PDB file of C-alpha atoms in Angstrom:
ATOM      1  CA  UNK A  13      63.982  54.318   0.375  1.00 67.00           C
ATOM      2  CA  UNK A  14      62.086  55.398   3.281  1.00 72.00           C
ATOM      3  CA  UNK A  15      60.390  58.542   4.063  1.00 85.00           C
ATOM      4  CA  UNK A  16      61.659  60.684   6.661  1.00 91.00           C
ATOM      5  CA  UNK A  17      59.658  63.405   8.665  1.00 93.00           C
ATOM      6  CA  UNK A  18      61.615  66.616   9.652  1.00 96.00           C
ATOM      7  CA  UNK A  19      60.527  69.724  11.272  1.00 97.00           C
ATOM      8  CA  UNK A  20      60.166  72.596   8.935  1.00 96.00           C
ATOM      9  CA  UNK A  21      62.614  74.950  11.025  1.00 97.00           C
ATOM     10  CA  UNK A  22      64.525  75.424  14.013  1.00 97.00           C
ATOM     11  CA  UNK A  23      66.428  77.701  16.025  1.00 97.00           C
ATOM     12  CA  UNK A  24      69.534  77.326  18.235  1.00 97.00           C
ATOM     13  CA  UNK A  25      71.625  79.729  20.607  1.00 97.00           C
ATOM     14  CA  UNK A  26      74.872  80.119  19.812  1.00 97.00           C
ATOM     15  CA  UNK A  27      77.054  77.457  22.105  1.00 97.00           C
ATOM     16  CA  UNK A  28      74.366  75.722  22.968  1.00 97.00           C
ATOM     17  CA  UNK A  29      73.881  72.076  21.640  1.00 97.00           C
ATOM     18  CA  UNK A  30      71.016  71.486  18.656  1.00 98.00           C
ATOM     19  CA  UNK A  31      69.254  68.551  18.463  1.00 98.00           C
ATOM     20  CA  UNK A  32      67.344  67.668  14.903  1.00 98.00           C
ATOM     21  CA  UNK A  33      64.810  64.696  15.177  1.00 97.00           C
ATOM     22  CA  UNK A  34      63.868  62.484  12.562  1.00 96.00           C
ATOM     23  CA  UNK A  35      60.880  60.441  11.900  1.00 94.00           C
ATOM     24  CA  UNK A  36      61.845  57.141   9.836  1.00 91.00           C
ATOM     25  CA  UNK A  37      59.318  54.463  11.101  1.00 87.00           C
ATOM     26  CA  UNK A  38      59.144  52.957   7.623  1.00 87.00           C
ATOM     27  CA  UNK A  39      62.556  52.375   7.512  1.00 87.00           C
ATOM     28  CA  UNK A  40      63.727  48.411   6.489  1.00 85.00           C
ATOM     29  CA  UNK A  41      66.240  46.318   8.146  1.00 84.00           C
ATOM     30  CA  UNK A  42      69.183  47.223   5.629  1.00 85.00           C
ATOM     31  CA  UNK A  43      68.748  51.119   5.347  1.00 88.00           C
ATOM     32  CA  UNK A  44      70.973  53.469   7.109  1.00 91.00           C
ATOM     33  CA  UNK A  45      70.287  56.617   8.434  1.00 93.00           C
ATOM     34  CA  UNK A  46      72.135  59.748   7.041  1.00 94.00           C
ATOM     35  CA  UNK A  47      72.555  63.190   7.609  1.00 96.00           C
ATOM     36  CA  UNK A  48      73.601  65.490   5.285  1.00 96.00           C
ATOM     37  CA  UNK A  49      73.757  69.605   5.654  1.00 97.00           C
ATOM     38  CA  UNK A  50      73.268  72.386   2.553  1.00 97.00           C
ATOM     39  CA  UNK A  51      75.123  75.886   3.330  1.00 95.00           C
ATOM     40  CA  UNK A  52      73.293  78.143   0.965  1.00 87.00           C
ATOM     41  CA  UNK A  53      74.811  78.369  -2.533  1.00 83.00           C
ATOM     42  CA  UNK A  54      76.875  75.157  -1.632  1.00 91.00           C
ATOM     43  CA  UNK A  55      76.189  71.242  -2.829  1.00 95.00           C
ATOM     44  CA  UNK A  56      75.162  68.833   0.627  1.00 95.00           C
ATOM     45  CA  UNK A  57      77.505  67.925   2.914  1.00 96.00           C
ATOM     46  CA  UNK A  58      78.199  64.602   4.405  1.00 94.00           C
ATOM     47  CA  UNK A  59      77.441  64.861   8.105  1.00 96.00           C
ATOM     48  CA  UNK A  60      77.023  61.244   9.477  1.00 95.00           C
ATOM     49  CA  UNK A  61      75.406  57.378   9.173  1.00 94.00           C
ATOM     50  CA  UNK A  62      74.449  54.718  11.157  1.00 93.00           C
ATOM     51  CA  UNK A  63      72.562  51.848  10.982  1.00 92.00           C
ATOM     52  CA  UNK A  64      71.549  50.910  14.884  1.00 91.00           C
ATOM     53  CA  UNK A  65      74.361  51.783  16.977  1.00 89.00           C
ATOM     54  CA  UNK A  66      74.683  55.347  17.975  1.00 94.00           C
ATOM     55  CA  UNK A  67      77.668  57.140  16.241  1.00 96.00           C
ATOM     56  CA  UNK A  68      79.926  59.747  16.709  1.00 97.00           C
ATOM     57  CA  UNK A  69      82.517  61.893  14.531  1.00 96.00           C
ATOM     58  CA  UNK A  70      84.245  65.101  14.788  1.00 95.00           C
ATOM     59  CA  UNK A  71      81.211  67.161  13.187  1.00 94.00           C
ATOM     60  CA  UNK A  72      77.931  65.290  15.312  1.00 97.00           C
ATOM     61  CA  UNK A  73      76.362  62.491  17.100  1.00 98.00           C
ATOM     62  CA  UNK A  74      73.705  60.513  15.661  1.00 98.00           C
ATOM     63  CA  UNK A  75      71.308  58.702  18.413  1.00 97.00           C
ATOM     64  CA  UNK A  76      68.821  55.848  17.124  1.00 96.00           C
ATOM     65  CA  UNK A  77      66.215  54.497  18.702  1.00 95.00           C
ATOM     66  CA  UNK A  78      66.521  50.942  19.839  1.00 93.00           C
ATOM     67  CA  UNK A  79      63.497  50.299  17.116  1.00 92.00           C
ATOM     68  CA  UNK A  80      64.869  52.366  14.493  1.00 92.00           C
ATOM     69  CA  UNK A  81      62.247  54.696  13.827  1.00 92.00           C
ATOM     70  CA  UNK A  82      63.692  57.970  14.497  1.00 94.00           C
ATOM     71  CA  UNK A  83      66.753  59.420  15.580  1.00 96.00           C
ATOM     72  CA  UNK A  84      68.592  62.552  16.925  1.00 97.00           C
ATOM     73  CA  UNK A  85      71.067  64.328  15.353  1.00 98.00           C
ATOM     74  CA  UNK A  86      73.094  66.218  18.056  1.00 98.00           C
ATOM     75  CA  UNK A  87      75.465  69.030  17.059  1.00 98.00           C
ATOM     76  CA  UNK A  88      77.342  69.431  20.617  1.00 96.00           C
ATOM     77  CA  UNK A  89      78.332  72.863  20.486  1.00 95.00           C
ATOM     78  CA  UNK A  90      76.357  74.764  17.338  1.00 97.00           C
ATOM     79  CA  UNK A  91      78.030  77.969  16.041  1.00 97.00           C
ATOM     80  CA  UNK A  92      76.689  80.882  13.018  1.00 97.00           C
ATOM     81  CA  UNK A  93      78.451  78.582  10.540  1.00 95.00           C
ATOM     82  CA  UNK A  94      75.847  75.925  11.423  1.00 97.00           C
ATOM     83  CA  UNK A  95      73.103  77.429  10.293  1.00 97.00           C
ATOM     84  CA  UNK A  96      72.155  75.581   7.497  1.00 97.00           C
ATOM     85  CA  UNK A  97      69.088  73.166   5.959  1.00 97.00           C
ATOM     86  CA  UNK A  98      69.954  69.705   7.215  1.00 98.00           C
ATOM     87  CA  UNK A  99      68.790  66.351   6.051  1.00 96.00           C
ATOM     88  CA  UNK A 100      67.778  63.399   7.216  1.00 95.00           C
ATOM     89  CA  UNK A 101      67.512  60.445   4.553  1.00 91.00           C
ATOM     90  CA  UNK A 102      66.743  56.867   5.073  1.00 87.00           C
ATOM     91  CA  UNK A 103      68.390  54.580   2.234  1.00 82.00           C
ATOM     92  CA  UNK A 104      71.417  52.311   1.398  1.00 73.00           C
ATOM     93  CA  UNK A 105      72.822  51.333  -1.771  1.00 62.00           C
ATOM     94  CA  UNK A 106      72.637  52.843  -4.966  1.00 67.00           C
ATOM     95  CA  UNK A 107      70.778  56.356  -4.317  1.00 78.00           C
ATOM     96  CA  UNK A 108      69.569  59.108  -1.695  1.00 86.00           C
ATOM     97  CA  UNK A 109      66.220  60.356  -1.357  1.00 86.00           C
ATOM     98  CA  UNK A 110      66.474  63.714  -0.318  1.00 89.00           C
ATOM     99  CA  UNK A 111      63.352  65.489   1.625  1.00 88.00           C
ATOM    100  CA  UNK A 112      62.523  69.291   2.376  1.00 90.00           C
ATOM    101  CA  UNK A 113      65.086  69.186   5.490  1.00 95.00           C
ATOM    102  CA  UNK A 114      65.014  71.051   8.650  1.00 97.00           C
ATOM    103  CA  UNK A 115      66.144  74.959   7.933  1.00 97.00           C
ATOM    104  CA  UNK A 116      68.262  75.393  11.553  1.00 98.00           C
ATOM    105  CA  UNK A 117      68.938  78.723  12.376  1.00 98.00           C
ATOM    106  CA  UNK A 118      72.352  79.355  14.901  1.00 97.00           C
ATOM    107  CA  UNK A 119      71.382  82.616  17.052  1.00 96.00           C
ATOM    108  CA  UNK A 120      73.459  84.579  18.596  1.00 94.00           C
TER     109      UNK A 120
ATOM    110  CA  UNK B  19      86.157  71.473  -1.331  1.00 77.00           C
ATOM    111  CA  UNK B  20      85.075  68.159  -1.535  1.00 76.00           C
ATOM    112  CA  UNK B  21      86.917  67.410  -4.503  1.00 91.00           C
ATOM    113  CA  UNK B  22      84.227  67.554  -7.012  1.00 96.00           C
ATOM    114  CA  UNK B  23      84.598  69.884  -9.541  1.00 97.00           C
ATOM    115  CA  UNK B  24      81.349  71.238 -11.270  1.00 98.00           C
ATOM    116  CA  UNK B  25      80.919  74.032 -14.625  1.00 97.00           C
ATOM    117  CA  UNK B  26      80.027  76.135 -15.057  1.00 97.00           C
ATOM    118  CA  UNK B  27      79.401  77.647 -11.889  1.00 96.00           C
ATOM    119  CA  UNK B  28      75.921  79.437 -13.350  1.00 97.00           C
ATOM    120  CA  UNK B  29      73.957  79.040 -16.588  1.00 98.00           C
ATOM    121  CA  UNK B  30      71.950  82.201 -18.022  1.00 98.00           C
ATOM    122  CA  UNK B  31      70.261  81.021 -21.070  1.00 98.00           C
ATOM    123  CA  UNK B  32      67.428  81.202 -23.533  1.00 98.00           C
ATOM    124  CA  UNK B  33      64.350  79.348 -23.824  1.00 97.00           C
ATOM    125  CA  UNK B  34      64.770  77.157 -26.754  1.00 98.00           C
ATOM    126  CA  UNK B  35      68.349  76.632 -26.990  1.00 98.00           C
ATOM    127  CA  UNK B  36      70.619  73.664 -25.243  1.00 98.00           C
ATOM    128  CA  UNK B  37      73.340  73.664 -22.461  1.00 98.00           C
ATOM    129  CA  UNK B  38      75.530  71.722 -21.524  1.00 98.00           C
ATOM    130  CA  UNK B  39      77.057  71.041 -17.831  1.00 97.00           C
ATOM    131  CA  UNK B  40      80.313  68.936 -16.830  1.00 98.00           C
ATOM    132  CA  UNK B  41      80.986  67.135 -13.476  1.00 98.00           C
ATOM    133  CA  UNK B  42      84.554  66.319 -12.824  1.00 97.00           C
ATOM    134  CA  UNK B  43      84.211  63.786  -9.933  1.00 96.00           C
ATOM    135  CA  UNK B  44      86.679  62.580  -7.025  1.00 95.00           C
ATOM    136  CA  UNK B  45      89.183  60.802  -9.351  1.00 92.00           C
ATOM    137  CA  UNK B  46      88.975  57.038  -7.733  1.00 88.00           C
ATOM    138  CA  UNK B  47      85.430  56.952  -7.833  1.00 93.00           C
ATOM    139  CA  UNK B  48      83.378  54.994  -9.889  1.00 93.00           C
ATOM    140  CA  UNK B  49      79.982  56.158  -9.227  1.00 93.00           C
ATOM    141  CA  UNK B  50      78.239  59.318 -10.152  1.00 95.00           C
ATOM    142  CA  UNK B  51      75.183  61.381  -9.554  1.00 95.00           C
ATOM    143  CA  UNK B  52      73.351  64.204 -11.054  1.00 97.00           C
ATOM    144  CA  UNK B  53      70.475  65.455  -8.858  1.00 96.00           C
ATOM    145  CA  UNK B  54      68.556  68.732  -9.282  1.00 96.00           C
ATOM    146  CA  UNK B  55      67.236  70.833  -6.805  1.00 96.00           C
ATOM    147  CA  UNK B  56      64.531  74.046  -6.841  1.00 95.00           C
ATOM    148  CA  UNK B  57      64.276  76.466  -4.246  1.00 91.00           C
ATOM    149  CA  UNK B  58      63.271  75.845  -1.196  1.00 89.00           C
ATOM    150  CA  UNK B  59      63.329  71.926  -1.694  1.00 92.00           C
ATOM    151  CA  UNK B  60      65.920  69.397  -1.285  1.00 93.00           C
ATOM    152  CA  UNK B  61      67.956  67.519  -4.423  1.00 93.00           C
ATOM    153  CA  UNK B  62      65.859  65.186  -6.372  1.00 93.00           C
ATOM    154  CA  UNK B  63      67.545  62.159  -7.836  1.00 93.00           C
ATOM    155  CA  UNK B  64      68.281  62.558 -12.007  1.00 95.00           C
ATOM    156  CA  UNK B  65      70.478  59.973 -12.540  1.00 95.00           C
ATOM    157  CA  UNK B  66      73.491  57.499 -12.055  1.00 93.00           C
ATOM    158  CA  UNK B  67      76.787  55.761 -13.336  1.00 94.00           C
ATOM    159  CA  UNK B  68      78.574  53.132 -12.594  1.00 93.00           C
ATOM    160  CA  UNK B  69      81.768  53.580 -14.821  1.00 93.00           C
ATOM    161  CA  UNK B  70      80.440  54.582 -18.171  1.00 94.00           C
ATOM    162  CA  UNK B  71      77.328  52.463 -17.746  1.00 94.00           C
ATOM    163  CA  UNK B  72      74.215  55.076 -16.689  1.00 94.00           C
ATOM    164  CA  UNK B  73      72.179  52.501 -14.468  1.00 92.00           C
ATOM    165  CA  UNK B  74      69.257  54.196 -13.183  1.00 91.00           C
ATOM    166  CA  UNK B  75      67.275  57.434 -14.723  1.00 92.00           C
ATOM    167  CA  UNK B  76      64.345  59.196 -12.913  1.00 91.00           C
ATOM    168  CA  UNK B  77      61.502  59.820 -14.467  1.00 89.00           C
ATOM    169  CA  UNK B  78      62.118  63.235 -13.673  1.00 83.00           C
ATOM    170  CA  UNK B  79      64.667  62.772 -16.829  1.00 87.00           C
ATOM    171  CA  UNK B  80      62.415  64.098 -19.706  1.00 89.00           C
ATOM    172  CA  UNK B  81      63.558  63.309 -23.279  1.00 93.00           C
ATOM    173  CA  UNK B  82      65.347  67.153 -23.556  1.00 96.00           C
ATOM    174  CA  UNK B  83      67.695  65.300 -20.798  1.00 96.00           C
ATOM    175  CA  UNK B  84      70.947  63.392 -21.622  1.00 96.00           C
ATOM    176  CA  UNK B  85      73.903  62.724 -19.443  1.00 97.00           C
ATOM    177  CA  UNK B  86      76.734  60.713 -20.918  1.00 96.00           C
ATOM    178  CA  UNK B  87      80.560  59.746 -19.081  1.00 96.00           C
ATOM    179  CA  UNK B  88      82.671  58.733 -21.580  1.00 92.00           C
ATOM    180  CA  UNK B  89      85.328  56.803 -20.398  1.00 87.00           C
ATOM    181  CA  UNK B  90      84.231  56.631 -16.935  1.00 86.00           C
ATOM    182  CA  UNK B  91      85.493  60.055 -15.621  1.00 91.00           C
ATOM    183  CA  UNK B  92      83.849  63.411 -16.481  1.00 97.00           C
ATOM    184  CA  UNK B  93      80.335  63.826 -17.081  1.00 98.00           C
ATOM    185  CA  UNK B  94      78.245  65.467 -18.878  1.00 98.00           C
ATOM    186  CA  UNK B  95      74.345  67.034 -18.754  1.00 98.00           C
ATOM    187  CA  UNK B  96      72.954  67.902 -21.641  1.00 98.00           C
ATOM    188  CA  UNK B  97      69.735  69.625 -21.243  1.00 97.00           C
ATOM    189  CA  UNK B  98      67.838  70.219 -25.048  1.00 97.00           C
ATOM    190  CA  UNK B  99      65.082  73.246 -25.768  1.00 97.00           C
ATOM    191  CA  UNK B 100      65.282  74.234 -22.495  1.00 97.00           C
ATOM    192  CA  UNK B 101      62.239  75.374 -20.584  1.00 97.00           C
ATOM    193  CA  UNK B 102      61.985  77.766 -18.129  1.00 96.00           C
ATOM    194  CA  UNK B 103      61.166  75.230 -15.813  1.00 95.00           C
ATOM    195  CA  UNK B 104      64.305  73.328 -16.156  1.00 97.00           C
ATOM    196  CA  UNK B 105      66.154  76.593 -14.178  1.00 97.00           C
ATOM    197  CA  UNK B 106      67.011  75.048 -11.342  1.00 97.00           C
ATOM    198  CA  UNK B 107      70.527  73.930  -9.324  1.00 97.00           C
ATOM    199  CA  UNK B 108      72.127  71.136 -10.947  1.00 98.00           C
ATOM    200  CA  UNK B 109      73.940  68.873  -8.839  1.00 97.00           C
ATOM    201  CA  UNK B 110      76.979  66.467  -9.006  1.00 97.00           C
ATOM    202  CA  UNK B 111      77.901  63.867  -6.771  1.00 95.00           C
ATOM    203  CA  UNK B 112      80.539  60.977  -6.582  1.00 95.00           C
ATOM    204  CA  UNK B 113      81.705  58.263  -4.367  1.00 92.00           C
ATOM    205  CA  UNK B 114      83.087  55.199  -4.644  1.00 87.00           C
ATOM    206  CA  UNK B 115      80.454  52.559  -5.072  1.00 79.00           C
ATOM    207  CA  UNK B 116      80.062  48.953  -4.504  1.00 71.00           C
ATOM    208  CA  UNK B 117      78.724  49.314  -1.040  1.00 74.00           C
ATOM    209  CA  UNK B 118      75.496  49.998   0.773  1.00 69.00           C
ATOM    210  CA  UNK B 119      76.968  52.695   3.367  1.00 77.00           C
ATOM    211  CA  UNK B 120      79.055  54.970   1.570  1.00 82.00           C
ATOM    212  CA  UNK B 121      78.312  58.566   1.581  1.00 88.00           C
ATOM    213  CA  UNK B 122      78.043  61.278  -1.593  1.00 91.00           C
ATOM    214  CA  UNK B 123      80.476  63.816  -2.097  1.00 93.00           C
ATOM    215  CA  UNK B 124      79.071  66.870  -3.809  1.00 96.00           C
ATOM    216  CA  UNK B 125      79.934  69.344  -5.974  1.00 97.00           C
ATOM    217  CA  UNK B 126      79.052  73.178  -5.619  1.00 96.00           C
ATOM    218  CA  UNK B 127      76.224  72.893  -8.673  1.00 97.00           C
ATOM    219  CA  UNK B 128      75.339  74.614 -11.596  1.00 98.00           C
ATOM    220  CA  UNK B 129      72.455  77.135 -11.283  1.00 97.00           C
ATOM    221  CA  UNK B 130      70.889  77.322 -14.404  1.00 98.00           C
ATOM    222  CA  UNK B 131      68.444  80.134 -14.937  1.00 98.00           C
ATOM    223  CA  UNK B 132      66.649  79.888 -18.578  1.00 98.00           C
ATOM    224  CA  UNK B 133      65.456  83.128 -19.638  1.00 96.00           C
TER     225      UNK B 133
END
């Protein structure tokens, strides 16, 4: 699996769109790119994948470089309920490899 | 709810003696996880299924660890002598295997706190 790179922390405004980079530049050819988010006290939650398109569902856009070594996860419009640790995770197949995350903080 | 149903919900226990968790998973998938995760740091990988058949354990998986699923459906963590270090969240995930892009479901955890 390959190692991602995360900022420790972050903080949004309220409203205001946060954007979470990711460092994957050892990432291989058949490894997607995932996001998942941890409320406190709750398991992860499934954000979003891609492999080298950019995608987009009804929680966040995921933008990937053309050489797939980092990407962008956008959350369009973040609100208090998005503050959260969120993780980026390079992999495919049979398990995730979980880092430290990015703790985002959603400011009013 | 993600469909994944973990107990118990918390652990308070005794150095020395042996728990036991259970992971109820989505019920059409054949895969499932058991991470663990300490504060302040994200889930590390314990082990896997594929049915009944457990096909990958960490390292991270002393001897004091067993996980069994009978049948294929429920599982089961079985931590022995447990050390204060094992206190920890203990995490279940499921999904439906086979492919190279599917994406966990997770369970709330167990938080196991040994005394």
């Amino acid at each position: 699996d390959a190692k991602t790179t995360q900022p420790p922390s972050m903080d949004c405004a309220e409203g205001r769109a946060a954007n979470l980079p990711c460092n994957h530049s050892t990432i291989s050819g058949n490894e997607y790119v995932y996001w998942y988010r941890q409320i406190h006290s709750q398991g992860p939650q499934y954000i979003i994948h891609g492999l080298k398109n950019n995608e987009t569902n009804e929680m966040a856009s995921l933008i990937i470089t053309e050489d797939r070594k980092s990407s962008t996860l956008i959350l369009p419009h973040a609100t208090l309920r998005d503050t959260a640790v969120y993780y980026c995770i390079g992999g495919s197949g049979n398990k995730l490899v979980f880092g430290a995350g990015t703790i985002l903080r959603v400011k009013s | 709810d993600t469909g994944v149903s973990q107990n118990p919900r918390h652990k308070i226990t005794k150095r020395g003696q042996n728990v036991t968790f259970r992971c109820d998973p989505i019920s059409e998938h054949n895969r499932l996880y058991w991470y663990r995760q300490t504060l302040g740091q994200g889930p590390e990988f314990l082990t896997y299924f594929q049915n009944e058949a457990q096909l990958e354990k960490s390292r991270l998986l002393s001897d004091r660890f067993s996980a069994e699923r009978p049948k294929g459906s429920f599982s089961t963590l079985e931590i022995q002598r447990t050390e204060q270090g094992d206190s920890a969240m203990y995490l279940c995930a499921s999904t439906k295997g086979g492919q190279a892009n599917e994406k966990l479901f997770f369970g709330s955890g167990t938080q196991l706190s040994v005394l």
